[in-house]
Tab-separated table of C-alpha atoms in Angstrom:
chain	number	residue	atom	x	y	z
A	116	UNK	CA	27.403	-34.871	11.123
A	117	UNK	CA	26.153	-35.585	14.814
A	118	UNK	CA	24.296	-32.774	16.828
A	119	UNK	CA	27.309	-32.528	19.428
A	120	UNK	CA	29.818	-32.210	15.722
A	121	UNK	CA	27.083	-29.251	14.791
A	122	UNK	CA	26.884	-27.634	18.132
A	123	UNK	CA	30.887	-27.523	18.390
A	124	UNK	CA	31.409	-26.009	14.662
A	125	UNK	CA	28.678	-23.681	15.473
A	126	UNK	CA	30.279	-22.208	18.864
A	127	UNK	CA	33.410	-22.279	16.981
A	128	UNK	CA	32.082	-19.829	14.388
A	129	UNK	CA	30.187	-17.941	16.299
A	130	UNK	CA	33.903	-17.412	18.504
A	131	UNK	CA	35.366	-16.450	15.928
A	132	UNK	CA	32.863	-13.774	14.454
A	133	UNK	CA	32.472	-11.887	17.968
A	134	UNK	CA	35.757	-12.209	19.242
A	135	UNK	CA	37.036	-9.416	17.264
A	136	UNK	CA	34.292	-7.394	18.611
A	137	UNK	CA	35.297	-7.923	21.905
A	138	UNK	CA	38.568	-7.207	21.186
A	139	UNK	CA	37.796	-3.774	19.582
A	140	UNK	CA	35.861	-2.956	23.289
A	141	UNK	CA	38.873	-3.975	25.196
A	142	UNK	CA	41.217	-2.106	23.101
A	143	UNK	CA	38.915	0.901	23.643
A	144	UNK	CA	38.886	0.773	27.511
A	145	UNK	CA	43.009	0.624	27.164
A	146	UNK	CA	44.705	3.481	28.480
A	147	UNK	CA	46.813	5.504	25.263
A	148	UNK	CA	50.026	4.022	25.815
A	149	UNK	CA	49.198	0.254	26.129
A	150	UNK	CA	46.901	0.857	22.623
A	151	UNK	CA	49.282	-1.356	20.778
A	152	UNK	CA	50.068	-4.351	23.282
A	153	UNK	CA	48.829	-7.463	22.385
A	154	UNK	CA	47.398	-8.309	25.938
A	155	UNK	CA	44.467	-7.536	28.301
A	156	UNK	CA	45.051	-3.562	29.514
A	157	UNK	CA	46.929	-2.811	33.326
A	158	UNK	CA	43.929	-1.176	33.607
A	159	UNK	CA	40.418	0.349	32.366
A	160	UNK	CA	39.433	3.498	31.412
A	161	UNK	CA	36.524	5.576	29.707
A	162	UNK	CA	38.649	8.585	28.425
A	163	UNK	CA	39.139	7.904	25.078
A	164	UNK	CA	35.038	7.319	25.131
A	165	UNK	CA	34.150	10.512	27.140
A	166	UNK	CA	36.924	12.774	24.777
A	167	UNK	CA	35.013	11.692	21.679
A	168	UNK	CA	31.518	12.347	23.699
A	169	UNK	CA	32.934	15.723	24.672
A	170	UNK	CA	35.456	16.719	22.198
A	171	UNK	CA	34.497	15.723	19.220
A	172	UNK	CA	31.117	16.549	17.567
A	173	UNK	CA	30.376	12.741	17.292
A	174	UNK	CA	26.291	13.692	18.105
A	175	UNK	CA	26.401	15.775	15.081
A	176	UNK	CA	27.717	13.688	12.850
A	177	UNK	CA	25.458	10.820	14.372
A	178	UNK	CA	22.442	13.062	13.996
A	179	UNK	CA	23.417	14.046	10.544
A	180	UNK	CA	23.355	10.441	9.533
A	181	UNK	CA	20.446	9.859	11.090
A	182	UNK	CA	18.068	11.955	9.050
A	183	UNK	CA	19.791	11.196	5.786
A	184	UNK	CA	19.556	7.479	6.868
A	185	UNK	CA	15.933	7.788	7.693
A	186	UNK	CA	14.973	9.877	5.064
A	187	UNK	CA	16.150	7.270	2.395
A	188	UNK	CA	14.747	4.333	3.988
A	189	UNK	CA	11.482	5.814	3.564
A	190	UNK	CA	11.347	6.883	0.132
A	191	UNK	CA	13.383	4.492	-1.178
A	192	UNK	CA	11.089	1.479	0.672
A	193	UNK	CA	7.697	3.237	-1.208
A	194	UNK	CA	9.070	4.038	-4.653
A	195	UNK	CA	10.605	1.063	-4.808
A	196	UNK	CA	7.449	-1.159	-3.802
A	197	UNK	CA	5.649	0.481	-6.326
A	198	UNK	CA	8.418	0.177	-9.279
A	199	UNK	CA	8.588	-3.849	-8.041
A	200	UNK	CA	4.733	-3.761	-8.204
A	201	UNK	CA	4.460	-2.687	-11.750
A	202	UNK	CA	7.390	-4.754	-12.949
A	203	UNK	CA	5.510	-7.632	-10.786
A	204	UNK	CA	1.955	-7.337	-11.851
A	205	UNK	CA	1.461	-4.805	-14.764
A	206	UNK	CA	1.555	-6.125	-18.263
A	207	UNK	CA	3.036	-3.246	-20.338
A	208	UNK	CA	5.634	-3.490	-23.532
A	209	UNK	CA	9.126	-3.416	-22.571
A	210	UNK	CA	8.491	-4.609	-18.997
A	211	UNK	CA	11.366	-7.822	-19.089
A	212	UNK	CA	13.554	-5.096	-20.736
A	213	UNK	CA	13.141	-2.128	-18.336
A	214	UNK	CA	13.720	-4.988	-15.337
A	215	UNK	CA	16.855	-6.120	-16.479
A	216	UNK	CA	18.263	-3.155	-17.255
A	217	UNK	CA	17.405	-1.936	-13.720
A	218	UNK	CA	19.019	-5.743	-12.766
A	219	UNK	CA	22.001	-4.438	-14.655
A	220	UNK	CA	23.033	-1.629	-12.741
A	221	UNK	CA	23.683	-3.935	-9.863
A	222	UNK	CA	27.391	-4.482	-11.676
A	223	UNK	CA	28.333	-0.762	-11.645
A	224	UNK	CA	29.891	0.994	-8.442
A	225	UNK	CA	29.309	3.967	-7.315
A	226	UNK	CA	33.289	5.178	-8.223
A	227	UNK	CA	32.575	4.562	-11.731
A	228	UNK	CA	29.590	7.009	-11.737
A	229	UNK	CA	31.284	9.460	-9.405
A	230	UNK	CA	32.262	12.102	-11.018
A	231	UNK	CA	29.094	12.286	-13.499
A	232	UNK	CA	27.109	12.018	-10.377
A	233	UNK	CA	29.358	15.272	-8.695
A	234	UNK	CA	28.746	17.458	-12.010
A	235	UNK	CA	24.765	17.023	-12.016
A	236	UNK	CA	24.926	17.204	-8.239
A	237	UNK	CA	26.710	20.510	-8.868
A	238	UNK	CA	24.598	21.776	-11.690
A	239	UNK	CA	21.578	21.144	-9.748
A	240	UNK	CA	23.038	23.160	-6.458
A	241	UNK	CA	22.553	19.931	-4.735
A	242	UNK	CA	26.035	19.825	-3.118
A	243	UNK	CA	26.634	20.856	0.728
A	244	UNK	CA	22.831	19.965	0.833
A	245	UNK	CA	21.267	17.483	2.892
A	246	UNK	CA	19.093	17.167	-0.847
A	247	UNK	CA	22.478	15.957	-1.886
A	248	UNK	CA	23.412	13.895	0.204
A	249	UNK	CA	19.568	12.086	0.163
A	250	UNK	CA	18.569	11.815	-3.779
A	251	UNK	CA	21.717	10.250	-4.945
A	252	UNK	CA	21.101	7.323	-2.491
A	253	UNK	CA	17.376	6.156	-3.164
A	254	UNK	CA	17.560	4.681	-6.046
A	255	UNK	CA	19.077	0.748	-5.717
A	256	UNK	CA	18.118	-1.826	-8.272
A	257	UNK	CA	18.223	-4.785	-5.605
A	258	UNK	CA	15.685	-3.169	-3.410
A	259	UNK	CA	13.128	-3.170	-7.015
A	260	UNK	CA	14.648	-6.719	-7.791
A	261	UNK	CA	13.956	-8.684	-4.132
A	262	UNK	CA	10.671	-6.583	-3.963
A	263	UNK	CA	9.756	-8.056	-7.052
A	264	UNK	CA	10.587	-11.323	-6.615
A	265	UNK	CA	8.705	-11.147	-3.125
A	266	UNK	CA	5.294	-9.611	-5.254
A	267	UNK	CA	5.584	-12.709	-7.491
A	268	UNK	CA	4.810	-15.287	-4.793
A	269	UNK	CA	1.588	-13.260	-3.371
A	270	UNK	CA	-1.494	-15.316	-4.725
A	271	UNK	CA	-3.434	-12.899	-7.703
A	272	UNK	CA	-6.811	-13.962	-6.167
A	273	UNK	CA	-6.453	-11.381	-3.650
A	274	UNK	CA	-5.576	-8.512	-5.859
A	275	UNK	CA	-8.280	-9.860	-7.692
A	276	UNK	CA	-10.757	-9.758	-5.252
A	277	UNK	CA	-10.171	-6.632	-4.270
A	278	UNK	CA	-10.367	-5.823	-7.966
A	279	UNK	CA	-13.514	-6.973	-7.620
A	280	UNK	CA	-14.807	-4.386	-4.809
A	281	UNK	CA	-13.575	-1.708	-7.226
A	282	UNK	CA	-10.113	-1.043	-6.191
A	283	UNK	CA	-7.494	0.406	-8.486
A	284	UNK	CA	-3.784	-0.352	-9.034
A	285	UNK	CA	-2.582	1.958	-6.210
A	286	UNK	CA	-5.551	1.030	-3.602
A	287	UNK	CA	-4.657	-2.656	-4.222
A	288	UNK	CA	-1.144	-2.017	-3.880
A	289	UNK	CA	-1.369	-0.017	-0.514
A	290	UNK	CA	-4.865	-2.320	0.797
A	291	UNK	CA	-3.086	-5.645	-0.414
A	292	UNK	CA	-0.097	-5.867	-1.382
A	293	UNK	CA	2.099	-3.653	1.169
A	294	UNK	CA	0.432	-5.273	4.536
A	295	UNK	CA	1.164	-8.546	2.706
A	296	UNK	CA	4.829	-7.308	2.369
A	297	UNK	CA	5.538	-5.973	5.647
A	298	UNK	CA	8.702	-8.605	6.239
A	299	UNK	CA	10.376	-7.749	3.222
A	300	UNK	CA	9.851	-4.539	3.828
A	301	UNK	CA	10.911	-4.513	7.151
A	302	UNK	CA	14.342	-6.644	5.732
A	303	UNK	CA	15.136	-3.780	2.997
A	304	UNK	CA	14.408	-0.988	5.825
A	305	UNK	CA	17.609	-2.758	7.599
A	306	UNK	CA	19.639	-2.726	4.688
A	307	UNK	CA	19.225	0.538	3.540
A	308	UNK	CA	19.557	1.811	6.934
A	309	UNK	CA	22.914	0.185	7.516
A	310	UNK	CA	24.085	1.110	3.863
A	311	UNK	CA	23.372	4.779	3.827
A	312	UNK	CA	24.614	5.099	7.678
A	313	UNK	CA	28.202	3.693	6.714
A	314	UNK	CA	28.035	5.438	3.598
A	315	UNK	CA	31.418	7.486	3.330
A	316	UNK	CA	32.792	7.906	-0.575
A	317	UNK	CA	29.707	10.083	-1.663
A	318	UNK	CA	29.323	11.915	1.644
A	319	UNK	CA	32.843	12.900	1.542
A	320	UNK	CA	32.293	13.603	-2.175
A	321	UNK	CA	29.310	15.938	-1.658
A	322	UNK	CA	29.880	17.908	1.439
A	323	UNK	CA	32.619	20.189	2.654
A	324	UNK	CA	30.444	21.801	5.308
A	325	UNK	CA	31.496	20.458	8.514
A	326	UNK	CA	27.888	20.749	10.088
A	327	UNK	CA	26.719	18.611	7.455
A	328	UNK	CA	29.616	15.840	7.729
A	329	UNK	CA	28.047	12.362	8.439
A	330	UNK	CA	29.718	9.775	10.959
A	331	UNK	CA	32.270	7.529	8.961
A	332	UNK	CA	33.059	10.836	6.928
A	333	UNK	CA	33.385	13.011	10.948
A	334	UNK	CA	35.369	9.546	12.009
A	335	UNK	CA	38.393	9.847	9.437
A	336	UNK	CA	38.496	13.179	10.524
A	337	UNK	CA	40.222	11.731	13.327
A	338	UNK	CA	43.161	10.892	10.930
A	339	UNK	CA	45.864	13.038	10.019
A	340	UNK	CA	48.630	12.911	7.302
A	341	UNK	CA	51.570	12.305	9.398
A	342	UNK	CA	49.724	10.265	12.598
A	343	UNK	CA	46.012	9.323	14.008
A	344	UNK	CA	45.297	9.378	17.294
A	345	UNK	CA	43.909	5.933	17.192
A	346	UNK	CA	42.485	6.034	20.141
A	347	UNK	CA	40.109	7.868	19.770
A	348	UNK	CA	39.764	6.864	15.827
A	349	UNK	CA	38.431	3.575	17.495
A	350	UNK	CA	36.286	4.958	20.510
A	351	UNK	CA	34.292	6.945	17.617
A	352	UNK	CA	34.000	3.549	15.518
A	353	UNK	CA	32.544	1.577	18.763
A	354	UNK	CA	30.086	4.808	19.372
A	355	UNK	CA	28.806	4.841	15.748
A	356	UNK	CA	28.658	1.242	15.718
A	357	UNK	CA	25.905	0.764	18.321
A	358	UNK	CA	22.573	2.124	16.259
A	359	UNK	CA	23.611	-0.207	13.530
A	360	UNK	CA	23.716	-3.112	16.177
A	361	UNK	CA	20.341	-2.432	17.287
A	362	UNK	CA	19.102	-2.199	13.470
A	363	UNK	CA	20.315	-5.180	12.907
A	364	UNK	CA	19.384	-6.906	16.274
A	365	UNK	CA	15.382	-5.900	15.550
A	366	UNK	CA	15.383	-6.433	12.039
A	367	UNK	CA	17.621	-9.731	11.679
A	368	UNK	CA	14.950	-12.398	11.947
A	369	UNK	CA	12.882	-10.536	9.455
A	370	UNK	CA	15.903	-10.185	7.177
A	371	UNK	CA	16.553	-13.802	6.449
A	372	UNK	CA	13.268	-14.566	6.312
A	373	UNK	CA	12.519	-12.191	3.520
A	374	UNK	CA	15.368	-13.097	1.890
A	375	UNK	CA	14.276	-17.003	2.066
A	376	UNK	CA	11.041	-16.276	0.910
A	377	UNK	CA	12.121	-13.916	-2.546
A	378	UNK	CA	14.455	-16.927	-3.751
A	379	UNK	CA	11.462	-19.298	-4.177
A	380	UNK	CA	10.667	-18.107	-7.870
């Protein structure tokens, strides 16, 4: 395939992935009425952006999101560096077991462990809790999976040398082997951002306070039985969507190379 071929198939993609993007920020400027017309709007207008600023608790449920997003990320990035570091590095019985069982929960979703997960939620007073809404989430077995795979290709000479100034196994995992893993890190951070910020089922499941409603769960709010005010419905989707842009814009090039790296063994 010539360069020119390349270029052209690559412009073509890359059309067709943002043009519904730009779609979804034209539709948004439409006035109400013109919503549904498949052409470019008589005019623009901000209302439907400014109602959801003003009317709707959008900052709330961004904020709400926020911490639960953030609060993951970081416990989920160290527990699961050091559960990929022992499954990496420590030679204990039942290691190859424990790691594909862990492996093995990749194949069941969460509506399968739903409503077990509600009823210990609820025995442990967990629901209508931001604890709620946080525990359930850390634990994923492909963070522990790429970590490990990512542990496997650091050379053992420099745990070893650092065994040999006297460090432990949790000095030379936090001296060594985290600064070593910094991109992968940096990937998962991205991923579990973006997962537990468009996280709806188990949200919705867990809360009924409003005050504690995260965005995609405040977003269908929008919706009623009979009619949505769609509208506004996609205003609210454009506004949510923009930290998850700029997650993805900063942590992209670290993302693929992470993920490049953890398939060589």
């Amino acid at each position: 395939m010539s360069v020119r071929l390349r270029a052209l198939v690559g412009y073509v993609l890359a059309a067709v992935t943002v043009a519904p993007l730009v779609w979804l920020l034209v539709t948004v400027l439409k006035p109400a009425d013109e919503l549904f017309d498949v052409a470019l709007p008589s005019r623009l207008t901000l209302d439907n952006l400014l109602y959801v600023l003003t009317e709707v608790p959008i900052g709330t449920y961004m904020l709400n999101s926020l911490l639960v997003s953030a609060a993951v990320t970081v416990v989920a990035l160290v527990l699961h560096s050091m559960a990929a570091y022992a499954l990496a590095r420590l030679r204990f019985p039942g290691r190859q077991v424990i790691f594909s069982m862990i492996v093995s929960t990749l194949l069941v979703s969460l509506p399968v462990i739903l409503v077990p997960l509600f009823l210990v939620a609820k025995q442990l007073g967990l629901l209508d809790t931001y604890a709620g809404l946080i525990l359930p989430a850390i634990f994923h077995a492909f963070g522990i999976f790429l970590l490990r795979q990512y542990y496997l290709t650091i050379p053992r000479e420099l745990e070893e040398a650092a065994d040999l100034d006297g460090c432990g196994y949790l000095r030379r995992w936090w001296q060594v082997v985290v600064p070593l893993s910094r991109p992968v890190l940096a990937s998962l951070a991205v991923l579990f951002f973006l997962a537990n910020w468009n996280a709806f089922l188990w949200p919705l499941t867990a809360t009924r306070d409003p005050d504690l409603r995260m965005v995609q769960v405040g977003i269908a709010t929008l919706q009623g039985q009979y009619g949505s005010a769609w509208n506004y419905v996609l205003a609210a989707t454009v506004i949510a969507a923009v930290p998850t842009l700029i997650a993805f814009v900063l942590g992209q090039r670290r993302l693929v190379e992470a993920i490049k790296t953890s398939g060589l063994k």
